[in-house]
Each structure stands twice: as C-alpha cells, then as structure tokens.
C-alpha cells in the first residue's frame, strides 16, 4: 500500500475528498496531513478522520524558503510518504524541494492549465470571456503550475456567472477529479483522465 501525505493551507475540502477515497481496495492510504498554517480548517477535518496531522509554519523563516522547506522535508520524511498531494497548499516550492519529490508529487489547480497559472484563476477566465473553465491535476515540476497533466475536468461558464459561483462549481469537480487521478497514479498508471 502506498503512503500519501497531503499538504494544505486552508479549508482542506480536496484533502477530505482524497482521504475519504482511500479505503477498501484503493492502492494508497493517507499517512499525514500537513499544513503551513495553524489555523487551517482542514487540520481538524483530518484529525476527525483519524489521520495524523502536523504544522510547519512558514512565517518564522521569512524569505528563507529553503530553511522552511528543510523543516517541511524533515517532518514529511518522518511519515515515510510515497506520494505527496498538494491540496490548496499556498506556498510556492523551490526547485530544491521539488527535485527531492519529483515524480512523486501531485497538485490540483483551479484552471484548465496551461491557462491561468497562479492566483485568481476564475476571475481571469471570466475577464477573458472564456466559455469554459475547470481544474487540472498535474505532476509538480519546478516551474509553477507546470508539469505533466494527469487529469482535467471542465464546466461551461454560464450567463451571470461570478468568480464565486464558478469557484464553487469547479470545486465540486475537483473533489471528483483529484481522487480519480490519485487512485490511478498510486497504481502506477499515469494516463490522463478527462472529465466529465
Ligand atoms: C482549491 O480550489 C484548489 O484548487 C486551490 O485552492 C483551493 C483549496 O480548497 N488551489 C490553488 O489555488 C493552488 N494554487 P480546499 O482547501 O478546500 O481544498
């Protein structure tokens, strides 16, 4: 059975969908949920589901990302994960950290990559007059929100759509897509999944 550590910064709804998917004949189990933020609502949700939790606060390290990542790496290594899932983890990781986990780290991003890397993806899609939006799961490589795409799900943008309504509808898709990709990835299958 593969061991999966999930990195969060906030409410952790994607983390919950991943944790709850890893039961029965699933090839993986959650070994740790780690947040860079003590206040992340997802920490409680993970503990309620019987998953070990940890916090590595980035703030004491200021601009020194490598120092933060050394502690992060040490704490993760204690949990012996085979796979890292970034799930609303809002820290940019350096090449040094990424290279230590390359080929074993996934991320979910709320856009149809390669469009809209970075933040405010839904507002940018609306601003551009796009007719569809969605989410992407990809392998993490040193370049931000780049790396081989493992899954994508799209929704049509509707009349009267706001960034908030779009975010909510895309988030529902995230909760389907990410577990579907993780299940395949944990079984060693890197073929792309397209939803619906
Ligand atoms: C999700 O929409 C995820 O795609 C996005 O943050 C949200 C986290 O929600 N991630 C990023 O923007 C990464 N740059 P959650 O904490 O409820 O899973």
Tab-separated table of C-alpha atoms and ligand atoms in Angstrom:
chain	number	residue	atom	x	y	z
A	1	UNK	CA	0.000	0.000	0.000
A	2	UNK	CA	1.315	3.422	-0.981
A	3	UNK	CA	1.529	6.092	1.709
A	4	UNK	CA	0.185	9.545	0.844
A	5	UNK	CA	0.941	12.829	2.625
A	6	UNK	CA	-1.377	15.732	1.833
A	7	UNK	CA	-0.250	19.359	2.123
A	8	UNK	CA	-2.884	22.012	2.821
A	9	UNK	CA	-3.151	25.663	3.798
A	10	UNK	CA	-6.873	26.178	4.258
A	11	UNK	CA	-10.248	24.506	4.453
A	12	UNK	CA	-8.987	21.218	3.100
A	13	UNK	CA	-12.031	20.146	1.135
A	14	UNK	CA	-9.844	18.492	-1.501
A	15	UNK	CA	-7.874	16.788	1.266
A	16	UNK	CA	-11.136	15.367	2.668
A	17	UNK	CA	-12.113	14.028	-0.755
A	18	UNK	CA	-8.700	12.349	-1.064
A	19	UNK	CA	-8.708	10.901	2.472
A	20	UNK	CA	-12.238	9.561	2.091
A	21	UNK	CA	-11.384	7.947	-1.249
A	22	UNK	CA	-8.531	5.886	0.217
A	23	UNK	CA	-10.463	2.938	1.592
A	24	UNK	CA	-11.147	-0.649	0.577
A	25	UNK	CA	-9.113	-1.848	-2.397
A	26	UNK	CA	-7.597	1.589	-3.024
A	27	UNK	CA	-3.820	1.217	-3.550
A	28	UNK	CA	-2.982	4.004	-1.072
A	29	UNK	CA	-3.713	5.326	2.401
A	30	UNK	CA	-3.240	8.779	3.929
A	31	UNK	CA	-0.284	8.857	6.339
A	32	UNK	CA	-0.165	12.588	7.170
A	33	UNK	CA	-1.944	15.887	6.596
A	34	UNK	CA	0.468	18.790	6.956
A	35	UNK	CA	-0.351	22.498	6.955
A	36	UNK	CA	1.910	25.549	6.805
A	37	UNK	CA	-0.758	27.372	8.796
A	38	UNK	CA	-2.028	26.578	12.321
A	39	UNK	CA	-5.463	27.987	11.505
A	40	UNK	CA	-6.145	25.711	8.536
A	41	UNK	CA	-9.651	24.304	8.969
A	42	UNK	CA	-8.539	21.132	7.260
A	43	UNK	CA	-6.384	20.078	10.239
A	44	UNK	CA	-9.454	19.351	12.333
A	45	UNK	CA	-11.161	17.569	9.436
A	46	UNK	CA	-8.114	15.312	9.037
A	47	UNK	CA	-7.905	14.548	12.760
A	48	UNK	CA	-11.644	13.776	12.819
A	49	UNK	CA	-10.966	11.201	10.114
A	50	UNK	CA	-8.147	9.574	12.083
A	51	UNK	CA	-5.273	10.941	10.005
A	52	UNK	CA	-2.089	12.216	11.687
A	53	UNK	CA	-1.599	15.951	11.341
A	54	UNK	CA	1.348	18.324	11.539
A	55	UNK	CA	2.003	22.029	11.175
A	56	UNK	CA	5.188	23.545	9.804
A	57	UNK	CA	4.658	27.290	9.967
A	58	UNK	CA	6.473	29.120	7.174
A	59	UNK	CA	6.400	32.509	8.898
A	60	UNK	CA	9.412	32.160	11.219
A	61	UNK	CA	11.594	31.619	8.144
A	62	UNK	CA	10.589	34.836	6.387
A	63	UNK	CA	12.074	34.975	2.911
A	64	UNK	CA	14.227	31.903	3.508
A	65	UNK	CA	12.174	29.338	1.611
A	66	UNK	CA	14.951	26.750	1.728
A	67	UNK	CA	15.057	26.869	5.550
A	68	UNK	CA	11.282	26.369	5.712
A	69	UNK	CA	11.470	23.539	3.225
A	70	UNK	CA	14.237	21.764	5.161
A	71	UNK	CA	11.919	21.524	8.170
A	72	UNK	CA	8.982	20.619	5.956
A	73	UNK	CA	11.032	17.891	4.310
A	74	UNK	CA	12.185	16.525	7.670
A	75	UNK	CA	8.646	16.339	9.033
A	76	UNK	CA	7.331	14.739	5.866
A	77	UNK	CA	10.122	12.193	5.801
A	78	UNK	CA	9.142	11.013	9.308
A	79	UNK	CA	5.787	9.937	7.842
A	80	UNK	CA	7.539	7.961	5.047
A	81	UNK	CA	5.181	9.005	2.238
A	82	UNK	CA	5.491	7.524	-1.243
A	83	UNK	CA	3.357	10.287	-2.745
A	84	UNK	CA	2.777	13.954	-1.838
A	85	UNK	CA	-0.504	15.617	-2.775
A	86	UNK	CA	-0.685	19.396	-2.709
A	87	UNK	CA	-4.316	20.281	-1.981
A	88	UNK	CA	-4.777	24.021	-1.648
A	89	UNK	CA	-1.196	24.375	-0.383
A	90	UNK	CA	-0.498	28.045	-0.997
A	91	UNK	CA	3.307	28.174	-0.729
A	92	UNK	CA	5.495	28.190	-3.812
A	93	UNK	CA	8.072	25.416	-3.525
A	94	UNK	CA	11.672	25.832	-4.647
A	95	UNK	CA	13.403	23.694	-7.214
A	96	UNK	CA	15.436	22.108	-4.425
A	97	UNK	CA	12.355	20.816	-2.628
A	98	UNK	CA	10.542	19.823	-5.801
A	99	UNK	CA	13.521	17.847	-7.073
A	100	UNK	CA	13.543	15.802	-3.856
A	101	UNK	CA	9.974	14.659	-4.584
A	102	UNK	CA	9.895	14.824	-8.357
A	103	UNK	CA	7.722	12.155	-9.942
A	104	UNK	CA	6.002	11.609	-6.588
A	105	UNK	CA	4.196	14.943	-6.094
A	106	UNK	CA	0.795	15.989	-7.453
A	107	UNK	CA	-1.056	19.305	-7.363
A	108	UNK	CA	-4.591	20.420	-8.119
A	109	UNK	CA	-5.049	23.796	-9.751
A	110	UNK	CA	-8.374	25.564	-10.380
A	111	UNK	CA	-7.996	26.257	-14.101
A	112	UNK	CA	-7.661	24.438	-17.377
A	113	UNK	CA	-3.865	24.537	-17.489
A	114	UNK	CA	-1.842	25.781	-19.296
A	115	UNK	CA	-4.288	28.687	-18.935
A	116	UNK	CA	-4.188	30.793	-15.759
A	117	UNK	CA	-1.262	29.626	-13.715
A	118	UNK	CA	-1.074	31.319	-10.319
A	119	UNK	CA	-3.924	33.019	-8.459
A	120	UNK	CA	-7.419	34.396	-9.211
A	121	UNK	CA	-7.961	31.871	-11.941
A	122	UNK	CA	-11.770	32.142	-12.108
A	123	UNK	CA	-11.846	35.938	-12.271
A	124	UNK	CA	-9.273	35.800	-15.049
A	125	UNK	CA	-11.291	33.242	-17.036
A	126	UNK	CA	-14.410	35.424	-16.741
A	127	UNK	CA	-12.479	38.559	-17.617
A	128	UNK	CA	-11.163	36.871	-20.752
A	129	UNK	CA	-14.690	35.932	-21.848
A	130	UNK	CA	-13.922	32.198	-21.771
A	131	UNK	CA	-16.840	29.830	-22.373
A	132	UNK	CA	-15.423	27.075	-20.190
A	133	UNK	CA	-13.407	26.698	-17.011
A	134	UNK	CA	-12.255	23.803	-14.888
A	135	UNK	CA	-9.464	22.220	-12.906
A	136	UNK	CA	-6.266	20.314	-13.554
A	137	UNK	CA	-4.247	17.733	-11.640
A	138	UNK	CA	-0.603	17.690	-12.658
A	139	UNK	CA	2.757	16.400	-11.559
A	140	UNK	CA	4.733	19.094	-9.790
A	141	UNK	CA	7.890	20.287	-11.512
A	142	UNK	CA	9.992	23.330	-10.565
A	143	UNK	CA	8.049	25.724	-12.842
A	144	UNK	CA	4.849	26.996	-11.166
A	145	UNK	CA	1.658	25.152	-12.176
A	146	UNK	CA	3.500	23.387	-14.960
A	147	UNK	CA	4.418	19.728	-15.245
A	148	UNK	CA	2.740	16.772	-16.920
A	149	UNK	CA	-1.053	16.925	-16.818
A	150	UNK	CA	-2.676	13.830	-15.302
A	151	UNK	CA	-6.301	14.923	-15.299
A	152	UNK	CA	-8.622	17.704	-16.324
A	153	UNK	CA	-12.315	18.420	-15.757
A	154	UNK	CA	-14.295	21.213	-17.363
A	155	UNK	CA	-17.548	23.101	-16.838
A	156	UNK	CA	-19.364	25.509	-19.135
A	157	UNK	CA	-19.361	29.110	-17.950
A	158	UNK	CA	-22.972	30.196	-17.591
A	159	UNK	CA	-24.707	33.551	-18.058
A	160	UNK	CA	-24.428	35.670	-14.914
A	161	UNK	CA	-21.506	33.631	-13.602
A	162	UNK	CA	-19.304	35.213	-10.944
A	163	UNK	CA	-15.890	34.124	-9.729
A	164	UNK	CA	-17.636	32.765	-6.617
A	165	UNK	CA	-20.260	30.676	-8.430
A	166	UNK	CA	-17.619	29.366	-10.793
A	167	UNK	CA	-15.237	28.528	-7.950
A	168	UNK	CA	-17.977	26.561	-6.190
A	169	UNK	CA	-18.872	24.555	-9.288
A	170	UNK	CA	-15.241	23.875	-10.153
A	171	UNK	CA	-14.521	22.814	-6.557
A	172	UNK	CA	-17.193	20.102	-6.848
A	173	UNK	CA	-15.334	18.799	-9.888
A	174	UNK	CA	-12.010	18.980	-8.065
A	175	UNK	CA	-13.449	16.614	-5.463
A	176	UNK	CA	-14.163	14.056	-8.208
A	177	UNK	CA	-11.060	14.565	-10.340
A	178	UNK	CA	-8.330	14.524	-7.687
A	179	UNK	CA	-9.327	11.187	-6.115
A	180	UNK	CA	-9.709	9.652	-9.586
A	181	UNK	CA	-6.198	10.750	-10.576
A	182	UNK	CA	-4.631	9.725	-7.267
A	183	UNK	CA	-6.114	6.244	-7.500
A	184	UNK	CA	-4.558	5.728	-10.933
A	185	UNK	CA	-1.266	7.376	-10.018
A	186	UNK	CA	-0.886	5.247	-6.889
A	187	UNK	CA	-1.369	2.179	-9.067
A	188	UNK	CA	1.460	3.370	-11.333
A	189	UNK	CA	-0.848	4.482	-14.163
A	190	UNK	CA	-0.072	7.973	-15.496
A	191	UNK	CA	-2.583	8.086	-18.339
A	192	UNK	CA	-4.555	11.311	-18.387
A	193	UNK	CA	-8.137	11.393	-17.075
A	194	UNK	CA	-10.630	13.755	-18.717
A	195	UNK	CA	-13.974	14.526	-17.047
A	196	UNK	CA	-16.865	14.569	-17.467
B	1	LIG	C1	-8.902	24.647	-4.440
B	1	LIG	O1	-9.806	25.274	-5.321
B	1	LIG	C2	-7.586	24.395	-5.138
B	1	LIG	O2	-7.728	24.036	-6.483
B	1	LIG	C3	-6.934	25.750	-4.998
B	1	LIG	O3	-7.238	26.176	-3.702
B	1	LIG	C4	-8.492	25.608	-3.300
B	1	LIG	C5	-8.290	24.889	-1.990
B	1	LIG	O4	-9.523	24.480	-1.441
B	1	LIG	N1	-5.519	25.647	-5.184
B	1	LIG	C6	-4.759	26.632	-5.644
B	1	LIG	O5	-5.198	27.718	-5.950
B	1	LIG	C7	-3.292	26.290	-5.749
B	1	LIG	N2	-2.535	27.423	-6.201
B	1	LIG	P1	-9.556	23.338	-0.313
B	1	LIG	O6	-8.585	23.771	0.790
B	1	LIG	O7	-10.972	23.350	0.173
B	1	LIG	O8	-9.145	22.038	-0.933
